[in-house]
PDB file of C-alpha atoms in Angstrom:
ATOM      1  CA  MET F   1     -74.312 -18.743 -11.551  1.00 51.00           C
ATOM      2  CA  ALA F   2     -78.184 -19.627 -11.519  1.00 52.00           C
ATOM      3  CA  ALA F   3     -80.941 -16.825 -12.329  1.00 52.00           C
ATOM      4  CA  SER F   4     -82.433 -16.639  -8.749  1.00 57.00           C
ATOM      5  CA  ASP F   5     -79.040 -16.150  -7.237  1.00 57.00           C
ATOM      6  CA  PHE F   6     -78.453 -13.178  -9.547  1.00 50.00           C
ATOM      7  CA  ARG F   7     -81.776 -11.930  -8.879  1.00 55.00           C
ATOM      8  CA  ARG F   8     -81.291 -11.877  -5.357  1.00 60.00           C
ATOM      9  CA  TRP F   9     -78.032 -10.364  -5.365  1.00 51.00           C
ATOM     10  CA  ILE F  10     -79.527  -7.540  -7.277  1.00 51.00           C
ATOM     11  CA  ASP F  11     -82.311  -6.966  -4.859  1.00 55.00           C
ATOM     12  CA  GLU F  12     -79.932  -7.518  -1.718  1.00 55.00           C
ATOM     13  CA  GLY F  13     -76.601  -7.656  -2.708  1.00 50.00           C
ATOM     14  CA  GLY F  14     -73.835  -9.392  -0.409  1.00 49.00           C
ATOM     15  CA  GLU F  15     -70.530 -10.622   0.106  1.00 51.00           C
ATOM     16  CA  PRO F  16     -70.932 -14.258   0.076  1.00 53.00           C
ATOM     17  CA  LEU F  17     -72.473 -13.817  -3.516  1.00 50.00           C
ATOM     18  CA  ASP F  18     -69.509 -11.677  -4.667  1.00 52.00           C
ATOM     19  CA  ALA F  19     -67.267 -14.141  -3.315  1.00 56.00           C
ATOM     20  CA  ARG F  20     -68.963 -17.053  -5.398  1.00 55.00           C
ATOM     21  CA  MET F  21     -68.717 -14.924  -8.558  1.00 54.00           C
ATOM     22  CA  CYS F  22     -65.253 -14.645  -8.174  1.00 53.00           C
ATOM     23  CA  ALA F  23     -64.716 -18.282  -7.269  1.00 55.00           C
ATOM     24  CA  ASP F  24     -66.395 -18.979 -10.477  1.00 53.00           C
ATOM     25  CA  LEU F  25     -64.211 -16.855 -12.551  1.00 49.00           C
ATOM     26  CA  VAL F  26     -60.773 -17.908 -11.116  1.00 49.00           C
ATOM     27  CA  ALA F  27     -59.361 -21.472 -12.585  1.00 51.00           C
ATOM     28  CA  PRO F  28     -58.789 -23.918 -10.137  1.00 52.00           C
ATOM     29  CA  GLU F  29     -55.102 -24.324  -8.876  1.00 53.00           C
ATOM     30  CA  ALA F  30     -53.307 -27.511 -10.371  1.00 51.00           C
ATOM     31  CA  PRO F  31     -52.244 -29.862  -7.829  1.00 52.00           C
ATOM     32  CA  GLU F  32     -48.535 -29.344  -6.855  1.00 54.00           C
ATOM     33  CA  ARG F  33     -46.223 -31.978  -8.304  1.00 54.00           C
ATOM     34  CA  GLU F  34     -43.427 -33.163  -6.743  1.00 53.00           C
ATOM     35  CA  ASP F  35     -40.042 -31.547  -7.937  1.00 52.00           C
ATOM     36  CA  PRO F  36     -37.803 -34.661  -8.930  1.00 52.00           C
ATOM     37  CA  PHE F  37     -34.499 -32.482  -8.161  1.00 51.00           C
ATOM     38  CA  ALA F  38     -35.779 -31.177  -4.864  1.00 53.00           C
ATOM     39  CA  GLN F  39     -34.070 -34.246  -3.044  1.00 60.00           C
ATOM     40  CA  PRO F  40     -30.455 -35.286  -4.181  1.00 60.00           C
ATOM     41  CA  HIS F  41     -30.060 -38.849  -5.674  1.00 61.00           C
ATOM     42  CA  PRO F  42     -28.599 -41.188  -3.291  1.00 67.00           C
ATOM     43  CA  ARG F  43     -25.745 -41.831  -5.494  1.00 69.00           C
ATOM     44  CA  GLU F  44     -24.880 -38.114  -5.838  1.00 68.00           C
ATOM     45  CA  GLU F  45     -24.706 -37.724  -2.179  1.00 66.00           C
ATOM     46  CA  MET F  46     -22.325 -40.559  -1.923  1.00 71.00           C
ATOM     47  CA  THR F  47     -20.188 -38.782  -4.817  1.00 74.00           C
ATOM     48  CA  TYR F  48     -20.156 -35.409  -2.793  1.00 69.00           C
ATOM     49  CA  GLU F  49     -19.197 -37.023   0.420  1.00 74.00           C
ATOM     50  CA  ARG F  50     -16.396 -38.980  -1.243  1.00 75.00           C
ATOM     51  CA  ILE F  51     -15.029 -35.533  -3.002  1.00 75.00           C
ATOM     52  CA  SER F  52     -15.368 -33.882   0.300  1.00 73.00           C
ATOM     53  CA  ARG F  53     -13.681 -36.394   2.308  1.00 74.00           C
ATOM     54  CA  TRP F  54     -10.770 -36.692  -0.524  1.00 73.00           C
ATOM     55  CA  SER F  55     -10.249 -32.830  -0.606  1.00 72.00           C
ATOM     56  CA  HIS F  56      -9.903 -32.759   3.300  1.00 73.00           C
ATOM     57  CA  THR F  57      -7.430 -35.427   3.450  1.00 75.00           C
ATOM     58  CA  ARG F  58      -5.622 -36.750   0.456  1.00 77.00           C
ATOM     59  CA  GLY F  59      -6.408 -33.755  -1.895  1.00 73.00           C
ATOM     60  CA  GLU F  60      -5.199 -31.167   0.841  1.00 78.00           C
ATOM     61  CA  ARG F  61      -2.059 -32.801   0.612  1.00 80.00           C
ATOM     62  CA  LEU F  62      -1.832 -33.319  -2.746  1.00 83.00           C
ATOM     63  CA  LEU F  63      -2.193 -29.657  -3.504  1.00 82.00           C
ATOM     64  CA  ARG F  64       0.192 -28.845  -0.547  1.00 83.00           C
ATOM     65  CA  GLY F  65       2.963 -30.842  -2.257  1.00 85.00           C
ATOM     66  CA  ILE F  66       2.280 -29.264  -5.722  1.00 88.00           C
ATOM     67  CA  TYR F  67       2.398 -25.935  -4.022  1.00 87.00           C
ATOM     68  CA  CYS F  68       5.801 -26.689  -2.444  1.00 90.00           C
ATOM     69  CA  ALA F  69       7.122 -28.021  -5.608  1.00 91.00           C
ATOM     70  CA  VAL F  70       6.277 -25.430  -7.456  1.00 93.00           C
ATOM     71  CA  ALA F  71       7.735 -22.796  -5.203  1.00 92.00           C
ATOM     72  CA  VAL F  72      11.249 -24.911  -4.907  1.00 93.00           C
ATOM     73  CA  LEU F  73      10.912 -25.058  -8.769  1.00 95.00           C
ATOM     74  CA  VAL F  74      10.657 -21.317  -8.841  1.00 95.00           C
ATOM     75  CA  CYS F  75      13.373 -20.724  -6.313  1.00 94.00           C
ATOM     76  CA  VAL F  76      15.723 -22.585  -8.210  1.00 95.00           C
ATOM     77  CA  GLY F  77      14.999 -21.378 -11.531  1.00 94.00           C
ATOM     78  CA  LEU F  78      15.384 -17.770 -10.238  1.00 93.00           C
ATOM     79  CA  SER F  79      18.536 -18.648  -8.332  1.00 93.00           C
ATOM     80  CA  ALA F  80      19.983 -20.319 -11.408  1.00 94.00           C
ATOM     81  CA  LEU F  81      19.198 -17.012 -13.610  1.00 93.00           C
ATOM     82  CA  LEU F  82      20.932 -14.835 -10.922  1.00 90.00           C
ATOM     83  CA  ILE F  83      24.061 -17.289 -10.743  1.00 91.00           C
ATOM     84  CA  TYR F  84      24.249 -17.205 -14.447  1.00 90.00           C
ATOM     85  CA  THR F  85      24.105 -13.747 -14.552  1.00 87.00           C
ATOM     86  CA  ALA F  86      26.538 -12.824 -11.948  1.00 85.00           C
ATOM     87  CA  LEU F  87      29.059 -15.513 -13.793  1.00 84.00           C
ATOM     88  CA  ASP F  88      28.834 -13.039 -16.561  1.00 78.00           C
ATOM     89  CA  LEU F  89      30.057 -10.226 -14.629  1.00 77.00           C
ATOM     90  CA  PRO F  90      33.484  -8.876 -14.856  1.00 71.00           C
ATOM     91  CA  GLN F  91      35.842 -10.416 -12.122  1.00 74.00           C
ATOM     92  CA  PHE F  92      35.786  -8.898  -8.880  1.00 70.00           C
ATOM     93  CA  GLY F  93      39.016  -6.855  -8.636  1.00 66.00           C
ATOM     94  CA  GLY F  94      40.398  -7.455 -12.266  1.00 67.00           C
ATOM     95  CA  ALA F  95      42.515  -5.047 -13.589  1.00 65.00           C
ATOM     96  CA  ASP F  96      40.432  -4.870 -16.786  1.00 63.00           C
ATOM     97  CA  ALA F  97      37.081  -5.116 -15.263  1.00 63.00           C
ATOM     98  CA  LEU F  98      36.146  -1.024 -16.342  1.00 59.00           C
ATOM     99  CA  VAL F  99      38.002  -1.143 -19.582  1.00 60.00           C
ATOM    100  CA  ASP F 100      35.234  -1.644 -21.893  1.00 57.00           C
ATOM    101  CA  ASN F 101      32.647  -0.038 -19.376  1.00 66.00           C
ATOM    102  CA  GLU F 102      31.786   3.056 -21.553  1.00 74.00           C
ATOM    103  CA  VAL F 103      29.044   4.301 -18.984  1.00 75.00           C
ATOM    104  CA  SER F 104      31.092   4.248 -15.878  1.00 74.00           C
ATOM    105  CA  ARG F 105      33.822   6.076 -17.854  1.00 75.00           C
ATOM    106  CA  PHE F 106      31.274   8.720 -18.994  1.00 78.00           C
ATOM    107  CA  TYR F 107      29.886   9.109 -15.493  1.00 78.00           C
ATOM    108  CA  VAL F 108      33.232   9.721 -13.945  1.00 77.00           C
ATOM    109  CA  GLU F 109      34.758  12.130 -16.934  1.00 76.00           C
ATOM    110  CA  GLU F 110      31.626  13.918 -17.710  1.00 76.00           C
ATOM    111  CA  GLY F 111      29.244  13.711 -15.008  1.00 74.00           C
ATOM    112  CA  LEU F 112      30.380  17.199 -13.227  1.00 75.00           C
ATOM    113  CA  ALA F 113      30.068  18.704 -16.725  1.00 74.00           C
ATOM    114  CA  HIS F 114      26.286  17.689 -17.254  1.00 74.00           C
ATOM    115  CA  THR F 115      25.090  17.712 -13.877  1.00 75.00           C
ATOM    116  CA  GLY F 116      26.971  20.377 -12.065  1.00 71.00           C
ATOM    117  CA  ALA F 117      27.069  18.269  -8.498  1.00 74.00           C
ATOM    118  CA  VAL F 118      30.244  17.968  -6.896  1.00 75.00           C
ATOM    119  CA  ASN F 119      28.755  14.785  -5.556  1.00 77.00           C
ATOM    120  CA  ILE F 120      28.859  12.301  -8.559  1.00 79.00           C
ATOM    121  CA  ILE F 121      26.797   9.939  -6.790  1.00 79.00           C
ATOM    122  CA  SER F 122      23.817  12.313  -6.437  1.00 78.00           C
ATOM    123  CA  GLY F 123      24.340  13.180  -9.858  1.00 78.00           C
ATOM    124  CA  ILE F 124      23.904   9.656 -11.188  1.00 80.00           C
ATOM    125  CA  ILE F 125      21.009   9.151  -9.033  1.00 80.00           C
ATOM    126  CA  LEU F 126      18.811  12.218  -9.540  1.00 78.00           C
ATOM    127  CA  ASP F 127      20.189  13.027 -13.285  1.00 78.00           C
ATOM    128  CA  PHE F 128      21.403   9.999 -14.940  1.00 79.00           C
ATOM    129  CA  ARG F 129      19.138   7.605 -13.508  1.00 79.00           C
ATOM    130  CA  GLY F 130      16.263  10.134 -12.309  1.00 77.00           C
ATOM    131  CA  PHE F 131      13.471   8.130 -13.575  1.00 79.00           C
ATOM    132  CA  ASP F 132      14.672   4.859 -11.753  1.00 82.00           C
ATOM    133  CA  THR F 133      14.804   7.114  -8.457  1.00 81.00           C
ATOM    134  CA  LEU F 134      11.312   8.377  -9.197  1.00 80.00           C
ATOM    135  CA  GLY F 135      10.173   4.663  -9.257  1.00 83.00           C
ATOM    136  CA  GLU F 136      11.868   3.912  -5.878  1.00 81.00           C
ATOM    137  CA  SER F 137      10.108   6.773  -4.218  1.00 80.00           C
ATOM    138  CA  HIS F 138       6.761   5.597  -5.597  1.00 82.00           C
ATOM    139  CA  VAL F 139       7.730   2.042  -4.364  1.00 85.00           C
ATOM    140  CA  LEU F 140       7.941   3.593  -0.783  1.00 81.00           C
ATOM    141  CA  PHE F 141       4.662   5.724  -1.244  1.00 81.00           C
ATOM    142  CA  ILE F 142       2.716   2.375  -2.314  1.00 85.00           C
ATOM    143  CA  ALA F 143       4.160   0.324   0.433  1.00 84.00           C
ATOM    144  CA  ALA F 144       2.951   2.730   2.745  1.00 80.00           C
ATOM    145  CA  CYS F 145      -0.421   2.860   1.288  1.00 82.00           C
ATOM    146  CA  THR F 146      -0.473  -0.960   1.406  1.00 84.00           C
ATOM    147  CA  VAL F 147      -0.101  -1.325   5.206  1.00 82.00           C
ATOM    148  CA  LEU F 148      -2.306   1.512   5.473  1.00 79.00           C
ATOM    149  CA  LEU F 149      -5.006  -0.540   3.944  1.00 80.00           C
ATOM    150  CA  LEU F 150      -4.012  -3.814   5.778  1.00 79.00           C
ATOM    151  CA  LEU F 151      -3.646  -2.180   9.340  1.00 75.00           C
ATOM    152  CA  HIS F 152      -6.027   0.763   9.093  1.00 69.00           C
ATOM    153  CA  LEU F 153      -8.511   0.937  11.926  1.00 63.00           C
ATOM    154  CA  PRO F 154     -12.105   1.305  10.791  1.00 60.00           C
ATOM    155  CA  GLN F 155     -13.487   4.918  10.846  1.00 61.00           C
ATOM    156  CA  GLY F 156     -16.910   4.135  11.366  1.00 59.00           C
ATOM    157  CA  ASP F 157     -19.447   5.222  14.419  1.00 61.00           C
ATOM    158  CA  ASP F 158     -20.719   2.081  14.686  1.00 63.00           C
ATOM    159  CA  PRO F 159     -19.958  -0.019  18.166  1.00 65.00           C
ATOM    160  CA  ASP F 160     -17.885  -2.389  16.721  1.00 65.00           C
ATOM    161  CA  SER F 161     -15.607   0.079  14.677  1.00 62.00           C
ATOM    162  CA  LEU F 162     -15.232   2.343  18.213  1.00 60.00           C
ATOM    163  CA  ARG F 163     -14.785  -0.462  20.203  1.00 65.00           C
ATOM    164  CA  MET F 164     -11.938  -1.740  17.997  1.00 63.00           C
ATOM    165  CA  ARG F 165     -10.529   1.801  18.050  1.00 60.00           C
ATOM    166  CA  MET F 166     -10.605   2.214  21.847  1.00 63.00           C
ATOM    167  CA  ALA F 167      -8.980  -0.937  22.471  1.00 63.00           C
ATOM    168  CA  ALA F 168      -6.008  -0.143  20.085  1.00 58.00           C
ATOM    169  CA  GLU F 169      -5.707   3.353  21.649  1.00 59.00           C
ATOM    170  CA  SER F 170      -5.869   2.318  25.273  1.00 58.00           C
ATOM    171  CA  ASP F 171      -3.330  -0.865  24.722  1.00 56.00           C
ATOM    172  CA  ASP F 172      -1.093   1.240  22.883  1.00 58.00           C
ATOM    173  CA  ARG F 173      -1.129   4.366  25.089  1.00 57.00           C
ATOM    174  CA  HIS F 174      -0.976   2.158  28.290  1.00 57.00           C
ATOM    175  CA  PHE F 175       2.459   1.124  27.412  1.00 57.00           C
ATOM    176  CA  GLU F 176       3.572   4.539  26.184  1.00 62.00           C
ATOM    177  CA  PRO F 177       6.279   6.403  28.730  1.00 63.00           C
ATOM    178  CA  ARG F 178       5.084   8.598  31.249  1.00 63.00           C
ATOM    179  CA  HIS F 179       7.268  11.161  32.619  1.00 70.00           C
ATOM    180  CA  ASP F 180      10.366   9.391  31.943  1.00 78.00           C
ATOM    181  CA  PRO F 181      13.211  11.628  32.743  1.00 84.00           C
ATOM    182  CA  ILE F 182      16.132   9.852  30.574  1.00 86.00           C
ATOM    183  CA  LEU F 183      13.948   8.918  27.413  1.00 86.00           C
ATOM    184  CA  GLN F 184      12.465  12.380  27.173  1.00 87.00           C
ATOM    185  CA  GLY F 185      15.548  14.170  28.516  1.00 89.00           C
ATOM    186  CA  GLY F 186      17.586  12.550  25.536  1.00 90.00           C
ATOM    187  CA  ALA F 187      14.919  12.980  23.153  1.00 90.00           C
ATOM    188  CA  ARG F 188      14.959  16.735  23.884  1.00 91.00           C
ATOM    189  CA  VAL F 189      18.574  17.067  23.292  1.00 93.00           C
ATOM    190  CA  LEU F 190      18.767  14.404  20.148  1.00 93.00           C
ATOM    191  CA  VAL F 191      15.621  15.083  18.151  1.00 93.00           C
ATOM    192  CA  PRO F 192      16.599  18.824  17.226  1.00 93.00           C
ATOM    193  CA  LEU F 193      20.016  17.577  16.326  1.00 94.00           C
ATOM    194  CA  LEU F 194      18.453  14.973  14.203  1.00 93.00           C
ATOM    195  CA  ILE F 195      16.305  17.407  12.416  1.00 93.00           C
ATOM    196  CA  VAL F 196      18.893  19.872  11.440  1.00 93.00           C
ATOM    197  CA  PHE F 197      21.524  17.010  10.549  1.00 93.00           C
ATOM    198  CA  GLY F 198      18.735  15.544   8.241  1.00 91.00           C
ATOM    199  CA  ALA F 199      18.058  19.110   6.729  1.00 90.00           C
ATOM    200  CA  TYR F 200      21.507  19.625   6.380  1.00 91.00           C
ATOM    201  CA  ILE F 201      22.121  16.172   4.313  1.00 89.00           C
ATOM    202  CA  LEU F 202      19.222  17.034   2.260  1.00 87.00           C
ATOM    203  CA  LEU F 203      20.489  20.515   1.345  1.00 86.00           C
ATOM    204  CA  ASN F 204      23.759  19.447   0.745  1.00 84.00           C
ATOM    205  CA  GLY F 205      23.517  16.046  -1.177  1.00 81.00           C
ATOM    206  CA  HIS F 206      24.805  17.678  -4.065  1.00 78.00           C
ATOM    207  CA  LEU F 207      27.793  18.799  -2.554  1.00 80.00           C
ATOM    208  CA  SER F 208      28.961  16.135   0.267  1.00 80.00           C
ATOM    209  CA  PRO F 209      27.827  12.475   0.899  1.00 80.00           C
ATOM    210  CA  GLY F 210      24.205  12.384   1.508  1.00 79.00           C
ATOM    211  CA  GLY F 211      20.999  13.244  -0.435  1.00 82.00           C
ATOM    212  CA  GLY F 212      17.384  12.468  -0.089  1.00 84.00           C
ATOM    213  CA  PHE F 213      17.479   8.930   1.124  1.00 86.00           C
ATOM    214  CA  SER F 214      19.850   9.080   3.736  1.00 89.00           C
ATOM    215  CA  GLY F 215      18.490  12.593   4.712  1.00 90.00           C
ATOM    216  CA  GLY F 216      15.119  11.375   4.737  1.00 91.00           C
ATOM    217  CA  ALA F 217      16.099   8.540   7.163  1.00 92.00           C
ATOM    218  CA  VAL F 218      17.583  10.849   9.354  1.00 94.00           C
ATOM    219  CA  LEU F 219      14.544  13.125   9.644  1.00 93.00           C
ATOM    220  CA  GLY F 220      12.278  10.137   9.955  1.00 92.00           C
ATOM    221  CA  ALA F 221      14.388   8.672  12.891  1.00 93.00           C
ATOM    222  CA  GLY F 222      14.164  12.001  14.651  1.00 93.00           C
ATOM    223  CA  MET F 223      10.364  11.927  14.507  1.00 93.00           C
ATOM    224  CA  ILE F 224      10.185   8.342  15.579  1.00 92.00           C
ATOM    225  CA  LEU F 225      12.270   9.119  18.265  1.00 92.00           C
ATOM    226  CA  PHE F 226      10.031  12.025  19.600  1.00 91.00           C
ATOM    227  CA  LEU F 227       6.968   9.593  19.342  1.00 88.00           C
ATOM    228  CA  CYS F 228       8.686   7.348  21.505  1.00 86.00           C
ATOM    229  CA  ALA F 229       9.126   9.584  23.945  1.00 87.00           C
ATOM    230  CA  PHE F 230       6.359  11.934  24.148  1.00 85.00           C
ATOM    231  CA  GLY F 231       3.753   9.674  22.627  1.00 82.00           C
ATOM    232  CA  PHE F 232       0.946  10.044  19.930  1.00 81.00           C
ATOM    233  CA  LYS F 233      -0.922  12.900  21.849  1.00 80.00           C
ATOM    234  CA  GLN F 234       2.223  15.315  21.218  1.00 84.00           C
ATOM    235  CA  ALA F 235       3.230  13.806  17.984  1.00 85.00           C
ATOM    236  CA  GLU F 236      -0.472  14.332  16.442  1.00 84.00           C
ATOM    237  CA  ARG F 237       0.081  18.203  16.806  1.00 87.00           C
ATOM    238  CA  PHE F 238       2.510  18.493  13.892  1.00 86.00           C
ATOM    239  CA  PHE F 239       1.996  15.054  11.846  1.00 87.00           C
ATOM    240  CA  THR F 240      -1.161  13.229  11.418  1.00 85.00           C
ATOM    241  CA  PHE F 241      -2.637  11.383   8.245  1.00 83.00           C
ATOM    242  CA  LYS F 242      -3.701  14.666   6.578  1.00 87.00           C
ATOM    243  CA  THR F 243       0.212  15.859   6.820  1.00 88.00           C
ATOM    244  CA  PHE F 244       1.370  12.365   5.562  1.00 87.00           C
ATOM    245  CA  ARG F 245      -0.864  12.559   2.274  1.00 86.00           C
ATOM    246  CA  ALA F 246      -0.248  16.182   1.447  1.00 90.00           C
ATOM    247  CA  ALA F 247       3.501  15.826   1.965  1.00 90.00           C
ATOM    248  CA  THR F 248       4.055  12.553   0.115  1.00 89.00           C
ATOM    249  CA  THR F 249       1.676  13.450  -2.479  1.00 89.00           C
ATOM    250  CA  ALA F 250       3.395  17.058  -3.122  1.00 91.00           C
ATOM    251  CA  ALA F 251       6.843  15.695  -3.204  1.00 89.00           C
ATOM    252  CA  LEU F 252       6.138  13.004  -5.716  1.00 87.00           C
ATOM    253  CA  VAL F 253       4.168  15.316  -8.067  1.00 89.00           C
ATOM    254  CA  CYS F 254       6.747  18.064  -7.855  1.00 88.00           C
ATOM    255  CA  TYR F 255       9.447  15.237  -8.941  1.00 85.00           C
ATOM    256  CA  ALA F 256       7.397  13.765 -11.531  1.00 85.00           C
ATOM    257  CA  LEU F 257       6.563  17.304 -13.040  1.00 88.00           C
ATOM    258  CA  SER F 258      10.189  18.732 -12.794  1.00 85.00           C
ATOM    259  CA  LYS F 259      11.694  15.440 -14.257  1.00 81.00           C
ATOM    260  CA  GLY F 260       8.970  15.208 -16.924  1.00 83.00           C
ATOM    261  CA  TYR F 261       9.868  18.478 -17.939  1.00 82.00           C
ATOM    262  CA  VAL F 262      13.515  17.712 -18.276  1.00 79.00           C
ATOM    263  CA  PHE F 263      12.964  14.366 -20.029  1.00 78.00           C
ATOM    264  CA  PHE F 264      10.668  15.870 -22.641  1.00 82.00           C
ATOM    265  CA  THR F 265      12.980  18.757 -23.416  1.00 81.00           C
ATOM    266  CA  GLY F 266      16.004  16.408 -23.635  1.00 75.00           C
ATOM    267  CA  ALA F 267      14.050  13.946 -25.922  1.00 74.00           C
ATOM    268  CA  ASN F 268      12.886  16.699 -28.382  1.00 77.00           C
ATOM    269  CA  GLY F 269      16.370  18.724 -28.397  1.00 74.00           C
ATOM    270  CA  LEU F 270      14.840  21.549 -26.604  1.00 76.00           C
ATOM    271  CA  ALA F 271      16.575  23.929 -24.019  1.00 73.00           C
ATOM    272  CA  ASN F 272      15.127  23.434 -20.756  1.00 71.00           C
ATOM    273  CA  GLY F 273      16.613  26.558 -19.257  1.00 75.00           C
ATOM    274  CA  ILE F 274      17.833  24.935 -16.136  1.00 75.00           C
ATOM    275  CA  THR F 275      21.560  25.858 -15.307  1.00 73.00           C
ATOM    276  CA  ALA F 276      23.784  23.739 -13.155  1.00 71.00           C
ATOM    277  CA  GLY F 277      24.721  26.995 -11.352  1.00 68.00           C
ATOM    278  CA  LYS F 278      28.220  28.001  -9.782  1.00 73.00           C
ATOM    279  CA  PHE F 279      30.440  25.023  -9.022  1.00 71.00           C
ATOM    280  CA  GLY F 280      30.554  24.130  -5.370  1.00 70.00           C
ATOM    281  CA  ALA F 281      27.766  26.800  -4.283  1.00 74.00           C
ATOM    282  CA  ILE F 282      24.815  25.683  -2.424  1.00 76.00           C
ATOM    283  CA  LEU F 283      22.279  26.719  -5.548  1.00 78.00           C
ATOM    284  CA  SER F 284      23.985  24.330  -8.035  1.00 74.00           C
ATOM    285  CA  GLY F 285      23.602  21.185  -9.855  1.00 75.00           C
ATOM    286  CA  GLY F 286      20.323  22.348 -11.343  1.00 77.00           C
ATOM    287  CA  LEU F 287      17.425  20.362  -9.880  1.00 80.00           C
ATOM    288  CA  MET F 288      19.353  18.502  -7.575  1.00 82.00           C
ATOM    289  CA  MET F 289      18.621  20.055  -4.162  1.00 84.00           C
ATOM    290  CA  PRO F 290      14.651  20.025  -5.099  1.00 85.00           C
ATOM    291  CA  LEU F 291      14.814  16.437  -6.133  1.00 86.00           C
ATOM    292  CA  ASN F 292      16.457  15.592  -2.703  1.00 86.00           C
ATOM    293  CA  ILE F 293      14.159  17.268  -0.635  1.00 89.00           C
ATOM    294  CA  ALA F 294      11.180  15.471  -2.411  1.00 89.00           C
ATOM    295  CA  VAL F 295      12.901  12.230  -2.185  1.00 87.00           C
ATOM    296  CA  GLY F 296      13.658  12.988   1.645  1.00 90.00           C
ATOM    297  CA  LEU F 297      10.224  13.844   2.489  1.00 91.00           C
ATOM    298  CA  VAL F 298       8.930  10.669   0.795  1.00 89.00           C
ATOM    299  CA  VAL F 299      11.564   8.643   2.906  1.00 90.00           C
ATOM    300  CA  ALA F 300      10.513  10.475   6.293  1.00 92.00           C
ATOM    301  CA  CYS F 301       7.108  10.475   6.066  1.00 90.00           C
ATOM    302  CA  THR F 302       6.835   6.681   4.783  1.00 89.00           C
ATOM    303  CA  MET F 303       9.275   5.572   7.819  1.00 90.00           C
ATOM    304  CA  TYR F 304       7.222   7.462  10.274  1.00 90.00           C
ATOM    305  CA  ALA F 305       3.780   6.296   8.722  1.00 87.00           C
ATOM    306  CA  LEU F 306       4.885   2.507   8.871  1.00 86.00           C
ATOM    307  CA  PHE F 307       6.139   2.783  12.499  1.00 88.00           C
ATOM    308  CA  THR F 308       2.790   4.172  13.504  1.00 85.00           C
ATOM    309  CA  LEU F 309       0.743   1.923  11.374  1.00 81.00           C
ATOM    310  CA  PHE F 310       2.552  -1.414  13.073  1.00 80.00           C
ATOM    311  CA  ARG F 311       2.114   0.294  16.543  1.00 76.00           C
ATOM    312  CA  LYS F 312      -1.625   1.122  16.707  1.00 71.00           C
ATOM    313  CA  GLY F 313      -2.887   0.651  13.247  1.00 62.00           C
ATOM    314  CA  ASP F 314      -3.833   4.408  12.544  1.00 64.00           C
ATOM    315  CA  LEU F 315      -1.926   7.755  11.813  1.00 62.00           C
TER     316      LEU F 315
END
């Protein structure tokens, strides 16, 4: 900057001089250079096009063929394994089929003394194989949760979510029966009978044929019949998603805690304080009746939940 310019800026000041001083201090920008990688090389473009064409023609057919071959190999291997295992089983109807089977003889001879249940099948399922039954109940609950994740309608307040819910509701309720005298009259007679009969099967599963799975299936059928006859508006008065979540969670937790207590005490040689009860009485069989109720609740709630989810995508 010249001395005269500086003196004039001291006397008068002004933005042009300020801009000039800033321009002198700022280094000049380097000219932009071309990026050699900005544009792909023609050979790279040709290679990419070839790979893209191959993946959509021969590559797709090749992957599909590999997938089919692997699927066939897995199915054949699994079938061979099952056949080999079946060939190792005792011959059906053979006179000596159960001669060396100590487990079945123990169940038949000692099952009543250990479980206190007249129905030896319930004793096996809920006592000797109680851990397996707990896993089966969890499988049902996980299946319902999986279907809920896949079919559950969005709960947001945005227009798309509301539009989807309204469309599902209107489409489903459009086909619901309205004042159908035959269906609703039959439901009024059958639903109370199904509920009472299902409860009877649950409470007497350790004394007679039945138990948690069969009783829960009858209860679930009664709830589904009520829904089909009277619609969601009436069914939601006693069964919602909160009901499903509370009932299944409580049943599984009670089952797990009770059997966990029995497993812990039995593995450590401790007395659990649970008596078998009087033979043939309703309060007998130890924990059979509470476990049957827990399993029945899980089965009934899962059946009803799956039905409602497949109908309209929500509970």
